[in-house]
Amino acid sequence: MSSHEEYSSDEEDVDATTKSSVFLGFVDAEINNEEDEPTVEDTFIGGQPVWLDPENPPADDLLICKNCQSPLALLLQAFAPLEGALYDRVVYVLGCKKSECNRAPGSVRAIRGVLKDPKRIAELEKQQEEELKSQLDEKLKLENQRNYLFDEKKTGSTENNPFSASGSNPFSSSSTGSNPFSASPFDQKKVDEKPTFSSIASKAAPPKPQPKKSTLAKKLPEYPGYFAYVDPEKFNKKPQSKKLPENMNISDSALDLDEVGSFSGKERELNPEAQAISAGLDDKVFQHFSDIVEYNPGQILRYDLGGKPLLFSSKDDTAKKVSKNLVPNPSYNPSSTRHFELQLMPKAILDLEKGETAITGGIEWGTIIVYTDVEDYMPGLTETQHVGYVEEWVGVQWEEQITRRT
């Protein structure tokens, strides 16, 4: 049985009311570069990054651990174009493989990359125009079959014809509907005021010198690599343990700290290890994390652009910044803000460490949370420089924060 079948086998037991807005990533097949090399449009963990433009990778200073200055290893590459945006967009998460850097600031970093190639944009625009024209032609064909309602010869008026010159055309270029042609599994997220290439490229910003060519990007340290597939989050009718508190809205799997802290009624039972940890620290946020993950234990990724992260703990600086809206604004675009985009889950550790012998002490994070610029602004893009990379905010909740006994 494939991994996709394994996590989809209970779909008939899923209640339609217990779905959420979150997309989950699961490990699919191992990456074999000789048979099936990953592309920019793939989402995967481990392995080597696939840069948007191989000739223009990120600068070296984005690819090193801020604690030990060693090159970072790829943890996650997520293809995540925005709905309606005519450019490619990828989020990279990298971490230091040295155990002495666990819990050190700057040992885990996130990079957002965009590629706004005018040729690619023109291709996508043409494709969208052709698809929209096809839809319009089909719509007009159906309407003509019902000409007794719209026959201008009979009515003598075009007032009620939505497809006349004076009518409102739902498929015109002024339509603000969502783009049904985006290829990303993440493209169902909505973004207010979608930026265009011209508006972003012309945004007022001091010109930056061209970065030096990267030497690290050609070959970074690496973990075993695995492709990922993405499905909407669902909750089985028959979870592995007892029910959640009756007053919990299960469709909102990522709740605020105050909401989690206000639960009443019987708590869902945890496995013995998690129960001991939770009881020792009296952390209902961790209980909630365990509850939600238990429904889909194979998840390595959670994606919910503009939503809420699923916190691993309430007792660290990351929890404070997330729950109190203290995530810093992007320094490259200080008038903007950041919103939650994705997080890497503990199951990914098991996959990344398969066959690893170079890690002493192992990976110790509980979850890695990434926030990105709401405006998706990329500084430094010009008529000749179409690709850019910037560092985004990462909040790491380390496993030690939970497992340390008091």
Protein backbone atom coordinates (compact mmCIF):
# COMPACT_ATOMS: atom_id res chain seq x y z
CA MET A 1 0.00 0.00 0.00
CA SER A 2 1.35 3.41 -0.93
CA SER A 3 1.57 6.21 1.60
CA HIS A 4 -1.23 8.05 -0.20
CA GLU A 5 -3.54 5.05 0.10
CA GLU A 6 -2.57 4.52 3.71
CA TYR A 7 -3.71 7.96 4.79
CA SER A 8 -6.77 8.05 2.51
CA SER A 9 -8.24 4.67 3.42
CA ASP A 10 -10.64 6.06 6.02
CA GLU A 11 -12.08 8.74 3.76
CA GLU A 12 -15.50 7.09 3.79
CA ASP A 13 -15.54 7.56 7.57
CA VAL A 14 -14.99 11.30 7.35
CA ASP A 15 -17.80 13.62 8.37
CA ALA A 16 -18.09 16.59 6.02
CA THR A 17 -18.46 18.90 9.00
CA THR A 18 -15.05 17.92 10.37
CA LYS A 19 -12.89 19.33 7.60
CA SER A 20 -10.69 22.36 8.13
CA SER A 21 -9.10 25.01 5.92
CA VAL A 22 -5.67 23.48 6.47
CA PHE A 23 -3.75 21.48 3.86
CA LEU A 24 -1.58 18.63 5.13
CA GLY A 25 1.57 17.25 3.53
CA PHE A 26 2.46 13.55 3.72
CA VAL A 27 5.57 11.68 2.63
CA ASP A 28 5.11 10.00 -0.73
CA ALA A 29 8.08 8.46 -2.57
CA GLU A 30 11.78 8.66 -1.86
CA ILE A 31 13.66 11.04 -4.14
CA ASN A 32 15.84 9.20 -6.63
CA ASN A 33 17.76 11.77 -8.63
CA GLU A 34 18.70 9.22 -11.27
CA GLU A 35 15.07 8.35 -12.05
CA ASP A 36 12.90 11.28 -10.99
CA GLU A 37 14.61 14.53 -10.10
CA PRO A 38 12.48 17.07 -8.20
CA THR A 39 11.49 20.28 -9.96
CA VAL A 40 10.52 23.75 -8.79
CA GLU A 41 6.88 22.67 -8.88
CA ASP A 42 7.43 19.82 -6.39
CA THR A 43 7.07 19.90 -2.62
CA PHE A 44 9.53 17.71 -0.72
CA ILE A 45 11.62 17.32 2.42
CA GLY A 46 15.37 16.70 2.53
CA GLY A 47 17.63 16.36 -0.48
CA GLN A 48 19.07 19.34 -2.33
CA PRO A 49 17.08 22.54 -3.00
CA VAL A 50 15.82 23.25 -6.50
CA TRP A 51 16.37 26.96 -7.02
CA LEU A 52 13.96 28.99 -9.13
CA ASP A 53 16.84 29.93 -11.42
CA PRO A 54 19.90 27.64 -11.21
CA GLU A 55 22.07 30.51 -12.45
CA ASN A 56 20.77 32.83 -9.69
CA PRO A 57 20.53 30.96 -6.36
CA PRO A 58 20.30 32.72 -2.98
CA ALA A 59 23.38 34.49 -1.65
CA ASP A 60 25.65 32.51 0.65
CA ASP A 61 24.72 34.60 3.69
CA LEU A 62 21.16 33.18 3.50
CA LEU A 63 22.42 29.59 3.50
CA ILE A 64 24.57 29.49 6.63
CA CYS A 65 23.78 28.82 10.28
CA LYS A 66 23.90 32.06 12.24
CA ASN A 67 25.29 30.20 15.23
CA CYS A 68 28.22 28.25 13.73
CA GLN A 69 28.45 29.75 10.21
CA SER A 70 28.25 26.26 8.64
CA PRO A 71 26.13 25.57 5.53
CA LEU A 72 22.52 24.62 6.26
CA ALA A 73 20.67 21.54 5.03
CA LEU A 74 17.27 21.64 3.35
CA LEU A 75 14.40 20.56 5.59
CA LEU A 76 11.49 21.52 3.33
CA GLN A 77 10.90 22.96 -0.12
CA ALA A 78 7.26 23.95 -0.73
CA PHE A 79 5.96 25.11 -4.11
CA ALA A 80 3.40 27.73 -3.06
CA PRO A 81 2.29 30.17 -5.77
CA LEU A 82 -0.42 32.61 -4.72
CA GLU A 83 -3.83 32.22 -6.27
CA GLY A 84 -4.09 34.38 -9.36
CA ALA A 85 -0.43 35.39 -9.29
CA LEU A 86 1.37 34.95 -12.61
CA TYR A 87 4.74 33.98 -11.19
CA ASP A 88 6.42 31.05 -9.49
CA ARG A 89 6.92 31.12 -5.74
CA VAL A 90 8.73 28.72 -3.38
CA VAL A 91 9.30 28.60 0.38
CA TYR A 92 12.51 26.93 1.58
CA VAL A 93 13.17 25.89 5.20
CA LEU A 94 16.75 25.00 6.13
CA GLY A 95 18.39 23.86 9.35
CA CYS A 96 21.84 23.22 10.78
CA LYS A 97 22.82 19.57 11.11
CA LYS A 98 25.15 20.12 14.06
CA SER A 99 23.60 18.99 17.33
CA GLU A 100 25.37 21.74 19.25
CA CYS A 101 23.25 24.23 17.28
CA ASN A 102 19.95 22.76 18.46
CA ARG A 103 17.92 25.51 20.18
CA ALA A 104 20.41 28.14 18.96
CA PRO A 105 18.89 31.26 17.33
CA GLY A 106 19.49 31.29 13.58
CA SER A 107 20.08 27.54 13.28
CA VAL A 108 16.79 27.23 11.36
CA ARG A 109 16.00 29.72 8.60
CA ALA A 110 13.30 30.23 5.97
CA ILE A 111 13.71 31.73 2.51
CA ARG A 112 10.93 32.90 0.20
CA GLY A 113 11.84 32.93 -3.48
CA VAL A 114 9.90 34.32 -6.44
CA LEU A 115 10.53 34.16 -10.18
CA LYS A 116 8.81 36.83 -12.28
CA ASP A 117 10.05 36.05 -15.77
CA PRO A 118 8.12 38.16 -18.31
CA LYS A 119 8.15 35.30 -20.81
CA ARG A 120 6.61 32.95 -18.25
CA ILE A 121 4.08 35.58 -17.24
CA ALA A 122 3.08 36.07 -20.88
CA GLU A 123 2.64 32.30 -21.27
CA LEU A 124 0.41 32.09 -18.21
CA GLU A 125 -1.63 35.11 -19.31
CA LYS A 126 -2.19 33.57 -22.74
CA GLN A 127 -3.18 30.25 -21.17
CA GLN A 128 -5.67 31.95 -18.89
CA GLU A 129 -7.15 33.96 -21.77
CA GLU A 130 -7.63 30.80 -23.82
CA GLU A 131 -9.25 28.96 -20.92
CA LEU A 132 -11.55 31.86 -20.13
CA LYS A 133 -12.51 32.23 -23.81
CA SER A 134 -13.33 28.52 -23.92
CA GLN A 135 -15.55 28.88 -20.87
CA LEU A 136 -17.26 31.92 -22.33
CA ASP A 137 -17.89 30.13 -25.65
CA GLU A 138 -19.43 27.20 -23.78
CA LYS A 139 -21.58 29.55 -21.74
CA LEU A 140 -22.79 31.37 -24.84
CA LYS A 141 -23.58 28.05 -26.51
CA LEU A 142 -25.78 27.04 -23.60
CA GLU A 143 -27.49 30.40 -23.59
CA ASN A 144 -28.22 30.19 -27.32
CA GLN A 145 -29.97 26.88 -26.72
CA ARG A 146 -32.38 28.78 -24.53
CA ASN A 147 -32.95 31.57 -27.06
CA TYR A 148 -36.61 31.80 -26.13
CA LEU A 149 -35.41 33.77 -23.09
CA PHE A 150 -32.82 35.92 -24.82
CA ASP A 151 -34.00 36.19 -28.42
CA GLU A 152 -33.72 39.88 -29.16
CA LYS A 153 -36.10 39.48 -32.11
CA LYS A 154 -38.84 38.40 -29.72
CA THR A 155 -38.10 40.71 -26.81
CA GLY A 156 -36.93 43.65 -28.86
CA SER A 157 -34.50 44.48 -26.06
CA THR A 158 -31.11 43.45 -24.79
CA GLU A 159 -31.83 44.66 -21.31
CA ASN A 160 -32.13 41.18 -19.82
CA ASN A 161 -29.32 39.60 -21.80
CA PRO A 162 -26.25 39.24 -19.57
CA PHE A 163 -24.08 38.59 -22.62
CA SER A 164 -25.06 41.61 -24.67
CA ALA A 165 -22.67 44.51 -25.13
CA SER A 166 -24.35 46.38 -22.33
CA GLY A 167 -24.57 43.42 -20.01
CA SER A 168 -22.16 42.34 -17.31
CA ASN A 169 -19.78 39.63 -18.49
CA PRO A 170 -18.67 37.42 -15.58
CA PHE A 171 -15.68 36.26 -17.64
CA SER A 172 -14.38 39.69 -18.59
CA SER A 173 -10.95 40.89 -17.50
CA SER A 174 -12.57 43.01 -14.80
CA SER A 175 -13.82 39.94 -12.97
CA THR A 176 -12.39 39.55 -9.51
CA GLY A 177 -13.14 35.83 -9.20
CA SER A 178 -10.54 33.34 -8.12
CA ASN A 179 -8.20 31.75 -10.64
CA PRO A 180 -9.26 28.14 -11.35
CA PHE A 181 -6.11 27.36 -13.33
CA SER A 182 -3.37 27.53 -10.72
CA ALA A 183 -1.43 24.24 -10.50
CA SER A 184 -0.30 24.31 -6.88
CA PRO A 185 -1.97 22.15 -4.20
CA PHE A 186 -1.79 25.27 -2.06
CA ASP A 187 -3.46 27.59 -4.54
CA GLN A 188 -6.85 27.51 -2.87
CA LYS A 189 -5.75 30.16 -0.40
CA LYS A 190 -7.03 33.68 -0.99
CA VAL A 191 -4.83 36.76 -0.93
CA ASP A 192 -6.32 40.25 -0.79
CA GLU A 193 -5.22 42.69 -3.48
CA LYS A 194 -3.08 40.31 -5.49
CA PRO A 195 0.06 42.20 -6.56
CA THR A 196 1.11 42.33 -10.20
CA PHE A 197 4.63 42.06 -11.49
CA SER A 198 4.73 45.67 -12.61
CA SER A 199 3.42 47.05 -9.31
CA ILE A 200 5.93 45.07 -7.26
CA ALA A 201 8.90 45.65 -9.53
CA SER A 202 8.29 49.39 -9.54
CA LYS A 203 7.73 49.68 -5.78
CA ALA A 204 9.86 52.44 -4.30
CA ALA A 205 13.01 50.93 -2.81
CA PRO A 206 16.68 51.91 -2.89
CA PRO A 207 18.60 49.97 -5.53
CA LYS A 208 20.67 47.13 -4.13
CA PRO A 209 24.04 45.99 -5.40
CA GLN A 210 24.01 42.66 -7.20
CA PRO A 211 24.85 39.86 -4.71
CA LYS A 212 27.94 37.79 -5.20
CA LYS A 213 27.44 34.47 -6.90
CA SER A 214 26.69 31.76 -4.36
CA THR A 215 29.22 29.00 -3.91
CA LEU A 216 27.29 27.08 -1.24
CA ALA A 217 24.06 26.67 -3.19
CA LYS A 218 25.57 24.13 -5.60
CA LYS A 219 25.96 21.47 -2.89
CA LEU A 220 24.56 21.82 0.61
CA PRO A 221 24.68 19.23 3.40
CA GLU A 222 21.61 17.07 3.03
CA TYR A 223 19.16 14.66 4.62
CA PRO A 224 17.43 11.81 2.80
CA GLY A 225 14.88 13.29 0.40
CA TYR A 226 11.17 12.45 0.02
CA PHE A 227 8.49 13.85 -2.25
CA ALA A 228 5.32 15.01 -0.50
CA TYR A 229 1.69 15.01 -1.58
CA VAL A 230 -0.94 17.33 -0.16
CA ASP A 231 -4.53 16.74 0.95
CA PRO A 232 -7.09 18.86 2.82
CA GLU A 233 -7.11 18.16 6.55
CA LYS A 234 -9.89 15.79 7.62
CA PHE A 235 -10.87 14.30 10.96
CA ASN A 236 -12.04 10.69 11.09
CA LYS A 237 -15.30 9.91 12.82
CA LYS A 238 -13.50 7.23 14.76
CA PRO A 239 -10.26 8.69 16.12
CA GLN A 240 -7.70 6.48 17.77
CA SER A 241 -8.61 7.75 21.25
CA LYS A 242 -11.57 9.27 23.02
CA LYS A 243 -13.45 12.29 21.79
CA LEU A 244 -12.31 15.88 22.10
CA PRO A 245 -14.12 18.12 24.59
CA GLU A 246 -17.72 18.54 23.51
CA ASN A 247 -17.46 22.33 23.24
CA MET A 248 -14.44 22.28 20.87
CA ASN A 249 -15.00 23.31 17.27
CA ILE A 250 -12.95 20.63 15.56
CA SER A 251 -12.99 22.46 12.24
CA ASP A 252 -10.66 25.05 13.77
CA SER A 253 -7.62 22.90 14.42
CA ALA A 254 -5.28 25.80 15.22
CA LEU A 255 -6.69 27.78 18.11
CA ASP A 256 -5.52 30.74 20.16
CA LEU A 257 -3.84 30.10 23.50
CA ASP A 258 -6.72 31.71 25.37
CA GLU A 259 -9.24 29.50 23.59
CA VAL A 260 -7.31 26.34 24.37
CA GLY A 261 -6.90 27.38 27.98
CA SER A 262 -10.65 27.82 28.39
CA PHE A 263 -11.66 24.25 27.54
CA SER A 264 -13.96 22.55 30.01
CA GLY A 265 -15.27 19.01 30.26
CA LYS A 266 -13.32 15.80 29.88
CA GLU A 267 -10.00 16.04 28.06
CA ARG A 268 -9.22 13.53 25.37
CA GLU A 269 -6.79 10.89 26.60
CA LEU A 270 -3.20 11.05 25.35
CA ASN A 271 -0.76 8.22 24.90
CA PRO A 272 1.14 7.50 28.15
CA GLU A 273 4.30 9.42 27.19
CA ALA A 274 2.43 12.50 26.03
CA GLN A 275 0.13 12.30 29.06
CA ALA A 276 3.10 12.30 31.43
CA ILE A 277 4.69 15.24 29.64
CA SER A 278 1.47 17.21 29.56
CA ALA A 279 0.63 16.50 33.18
CA GLY A 280 4.11 17.56 34.28
CA LEU A 281 3.88 20.91 32.56
CA ASP A 282 0.11 21.45 32.66
CA ASP A 283 0.23 22.69 29.07
CA LYS A 284 -3.16 22.40 27.37
CA VAL A 285 -1.67 23.80 24.17
CA PHE A 286 0.52 20.71 23.89
CA GLN A 287 -2.50 18.55 24.66
CA HIS A 288 -4.36 20.24 21.83
CA PHE A 289 -1.37 19.76 19.50
CA SER A 290 -1.35 16.04 20.30
CA ASP A 291 -5.11 15.79 19.87
CA ILE A 292 -5.08 17.31 16.39
CA VAL A 293 -2.01 15.45 15.15
CA GLU A 294 -3.46 12.15 16.31
CA TYR A 295 -6.15 12.37 13.63
CA ASN A 296 -3.48 12.51 10.88
CA PRO A 297 -0.27 11.18 12.50
CA GLY A 298 1.60 10.98 9.20
CA GLN A 299 1.50 14.72 8.54
CA ILE A 300 4.86 16.36 7.91
CA LEU A 301 3.51 19.74 6.82
CA ARG A 302 0.61 22.05 7.62
CA TYR A 303 -0.25 24.83 5.16
CA ASP A 304 -2.82 27.51 5.94
CA LEU A 305 -1.94 30.85 4.33
CA GLY A 306 -3.31 33.63 6.51
CA GLY A 307 -4.58 31.14 9.10
CA LYS A 308 -3.25 30.07 12.49
CA PRO A 309 -0.36 27.75 13.32
CA LEU A 310 -0.83 24.71 15.52
CA LEU A 311 1.35 25.54 18.53
CA PHE A 312 3.47 22.84 20.14
CA SER A 313 3.82 24.68 23.44
CA SER A 314 2.52 27.78 25.22
CA LYS A 315 5.68 28.31 27.24
CA ASP A 316 8.24 29.75 24.83
CA ASP A 317 8.98 32.98 23.01
CA THR A 318 7.53 31.69 19.74
CA ALA A 319 4.14 31.06 21.37
CA LYS A 320 4.17 34.57 22.83
CA LYS A 321 4.95 36.23 19.49
CA VAL A 322 2.35 34.19 17.62
CA SER A 323 -0.47 34.52 20.14
CA LYS A 324 0.13 38.23 20.82
CA ASN A 325 0.63 39.20 17.16
CA LEU A 326 4.24 40.17 17.81
CA VAL A 327 5.75 38.54 14.73
CA PRO A 328 8.05 41.27 13.33
CA ASN A 329 7.27 43.10 10.12
CA PRO A 330 9.60 42.31 7.20
CA SER A 331 12.64 44.59 7.33
CA TYR A 332 12.78 44.69 3.52
CA ASN A 333 9.15 45.93 3.44
CA PRO A 334 8.58 47.62 6.84
CA SER A 335 5.18 49.10 5.95
CA SER A 336 3.80 45.60 5.52
CA THR A 337 3.06 42.80 7.99
CA ARG A 338 3.55 39.05 8.01
CA HIS A 339 1.00 36.26 8.16
CA PHE A 340 1.24 32.55 8.88
CA GLU A 341 1.93 30.34 5.88
CA LEU A 342 3.17 26.89 6.88
CA GLN A 343 4.78 24.75 9.55
CA LEU A 344 6.92 21.62 9.56
CA MET A 345 5.72 18.83 11.85
CA PRO A 346 7.56 16.29 14.08
CA LYS A 347 6.84 13.33 11.77
CA ALA A 348 9.29 14.92 9.32
CA ILE A 349 12.10 14.26 11.82
CA LEU A 350 11.60 10.50 11.53
CA ASP A 351 11.86 10.71 7.76
CA LEU A 352 14.79 13.13 7.65
CA GLU A 353 16.80 11.02 10.08
CA LYS A 354 16.31 7.72 8.23
CA GLY A 355 19.75 6.28 7.60
CA GLU A 356 21.45 9.32 9.10
CA THR A 357 24.70 8.65 10.93
CA ALA A 358 26.16 12.15 10.84
CA ILE A 359 23.81 13.60 13.46
CA THR A 360 24.89 13.36 17.08
CA GLY A 361 21.93 13.73 19.39
CA GLY A 362 19.38 14.08 16.57
CA ILE A 363 16.94 16.82 15.61
CA GLU A 364 15.06 18.24 18.57
CA TRP A 365 12.38 20.64 17.35
CA GLY A 366 8.68 20.10 17.93
CA THR A 367 7.50 22.33 15.10
CA ILE A 368 8.89 25.00 12.78
CA ILE A 369 6.50 27.86 12.02
CA VAL A 370 6.98 30.18 9.03
CA TYR A 371 5.41 33.62 8.56
CA THR A 372 5.76 35.47 5.22
CA ASP A 373 5.15 38.98 3.90
CA VAL A 374 1.44 39.69 3.34
CA GLU A 375 2.27 41.73 0.21
CA ASP A 376 4.66 39.08 -1.13
CA TYR A 377 7.05 41.91 -1.99
CA MET A 378 10.45 41.08 -3.43
CA PRO A 379 13.11 43.80 -3.42
CA GLY A 380 15.72 44.10 -6.13
CA LEU A 381 13.69 42.85 -9.08
CA THR A 382 14.37 44.69 -12.34
CA GLU A 383 13.72 44.30 -16.04
CA THR A 384 16.75 42.02 -16.25
CA GLN A 385 16.74 40.49 -12.72
CA HIS A 386 13.62 38.34 -12.52
CA VAL A 387 14.37 36.14 -9.51
CA GLY A 388 14.83 37.10 -5.88
CA TYR A 389 15.14 35.55 -2.42
CA VAL A 390 14.46 37.03 1.03
CA GLU A 391 14.57 35.64 4.53
CA GLU A 392 11.23 35.28 6.30
CA TRP A 393 10.36 34.88 9.99
CA VAL A 394 10.77 31.46 11.57
CA GLY A 395 9.54 30.43 14.99
CA VAL A 396 11.03 27.16 16.26
CA GLN A 397 9.40 25.40 19.18
CA TRP A 398 12.03 23.02 20.48
CA GLU A 399 11.07 19.62 21.82
CA GLU A 400 13.13 20.26 24.96
CA GLN A 401 10.69 22.98 25.96
CA ILE A 402 8.09 20.25 26.48
CA THR A 403 10.05 17.16 27.48
CA ARG A 404 12.23 18.68 30.20
CA ARG A 405 11.01 17.30 33.53
CA THR A 406 10.39 19.65 36.46
